[in-house]
Coordinates of C-alpha atoms in Angstrom, one line a residue:
M16 CA 0.0 0.1 0.0
S17 CA 1.0 3.6 -0.5
V18 CA -0.2 7.1 0.9
T19 CA -1.4 9.4 -1.9
M20 CA -2.3 12.9 -2.6
T21 CA -5.1 14.2 -4.8
E22 CA -4.2 17.1 -7.4
A23 CA -6.0 19.8 -5.3
A24 CA -3.5 18.9 -2.1
A25 CA -0.5 19.1 -4.6
R26 CA -1.8 22.2 -6.1
H27 CA -1.8 23.8 -2.7
V28 CA 1.6 22.4 -1.4
T29 CA 3.4 23.5 -4.7
R30 CA 2.0 26.8 -4.1
Y31 CA 3.1 27.2 -0.5
I32 CA 6.5 25.8 -1.3
T33 CA 7.1 28.3 -4.1
K34 CA 5.7 30.9 -1.6
R35 CA 8.4 29.9 1.0
G36 CA 11.2 29.5 -1.7
R37 CA 12.3 26.2 -0.4
G38 CA 11.1 22.8 0.6
V39 CA 10.9 19.2 -1.0
G40 CA 7.0 18.2 0.1
V41 CA 5.4 17.6 3.4
R42 CA 6.0 15.0 6.3
L43 CA 3.2 13.4 7.4
G44 CA 2.9 11.5 10.7
V45 CA 1.0 10.6 13.9
K46 CA 1.2 11.6 17.2
T47 CA -0.6 10.3 20.4
T48 CA -3.0 12.7 22.0
G49 CA -6.8 13.4 22.1
C50 CA -10.0 11.5 22.7
S51 CA -9.5 8.6 20.6
G52 CA -5.6 8.2 20.9
L53 CA -4.2 9.2 17.7
A54 CA -3.7 12.8 15.7
Y55 CA -2.2 13.2 12.3
K56 CA 0.9 15.6 12.2
L57 CA 1.7 17.7 8.9
E58 CA 4.4 20.0 8.2
Y59 CA 6.4 21.2 5.2
A60 CA 9.5 19.5 4.9
D61 CA 13.1 20.9 3.7
E62 CA 14.7 18.0 3.3
V63 CA 14.2 13.8 3.5
A64 CA 15.9 12.2 6.4
P65 CA 17.9 8.8 5.8
E66 CA 14.7 7.2 7.8
D67 CA 12.2 8.3 5.6
I68 CA 9.8 6.3 3.4
V69 CA 8.8 8.4 0.2
F70 CA 5.9 8.3 -1.6
E71 CA 5.5 11.0 -4.6
G72 CA 2.2 12.3 -6.1
H73 CA 1.9 14.6 -8.6
G74 CA 5.1 16.0 -8.4
I75 CA 5.3 16.4 -4.4
K76 CA 6.9 14.2 -1.7
I77 CA 5.2 12.5 0.9
L78 CA 7.7 11.7 3.7
I79 CA 6.9 9.5 6.5
D80 CA 8.5 8.0 9.3
P81 CA 8.4 4.3 9.8
K82 CA 6.8 4.6 13.1
S83 CA 3.8 6.3 11.7
L84 CA 3.5 4.3 8.2
P85 CA 1.6 1.3 9.8
Y86 CA -1.3 4.0 11.2
L87 CA -1.3 5.6 7.2
E88 CA -0.9 2.8 4.6
G89 CA -3.4 3.5 2.0
T90 CA -4.3 7.3 3.5
E91 CA -5.1 9.8 0.8
L92 CA -4.3 13.4 1.3
D93 CA -6.5 16.2 0.2
F94 CA -7.0 19.8 0.4
V95 CA -10.6 20.9 0.5
R96 CA -12.6 24.2 0.5
E97 CA -16.1 23.8 2.6
G98 CA -18.0 27.3 2.8
L99 CA -15.5 29.5 4.0
N100 CA -13.1 26.7 5.5
E101 CA -10.4 25.6 3.8
G102 CA -7.7 22.7 4.6
F103 CA -6.2 19.4 4.5
K104 CA -8.3 16.2 4.7
F105 CA -7.2 12.7 5.6
R106 CA -9.0 9.5 4.0
N107 CA -7.7 6.8 6.0
P108 CA -9.2 3.5 5.0
R109 CA -7.5 2.5 8.7
E110 CA -9.7 4.8 10.7
K111 CA -12.0 2.7 12.7
D112 CA -13.2 5.7 15.1
R113 CA -13.0 9.4 15.2
C114 CA -13.7 11.5 18.1
G115 CA -16.4 14.1 18.1
C116 CA -14.1 16.9 17.7
G117 CA -12.7 15.6 14.8
E118 CA -9.1 16.0 16.1
S119 CA -8.2 12.5 16.9
F120 CA -8.5 8.9 15.8
R121 CA -8.4 5.2 16.5
V122 CA -7.1 2.7 14.3

């Protein structure tokens, strides 16, 4: 399995990296927190670390640490606009439950 990115997410990341003037892609991982146990963490990455597992979508690198990969396999990263709000959305087939506030999930 792999981790993928929609074209909309790739366009957003490309615009932001261009604006920043540096970056190789995004780093996606999970951290222990919240009501359901895990939360996604997403940040722009300026370099690939030796331990990173690298996927690529629409010309953008998606970097994942080996400990997070079992929780993220099959995930699709999207960028959506809903009304006045916009942001990244994670479509993770491994999610079994999500807390009411939507900040954390369980696999």
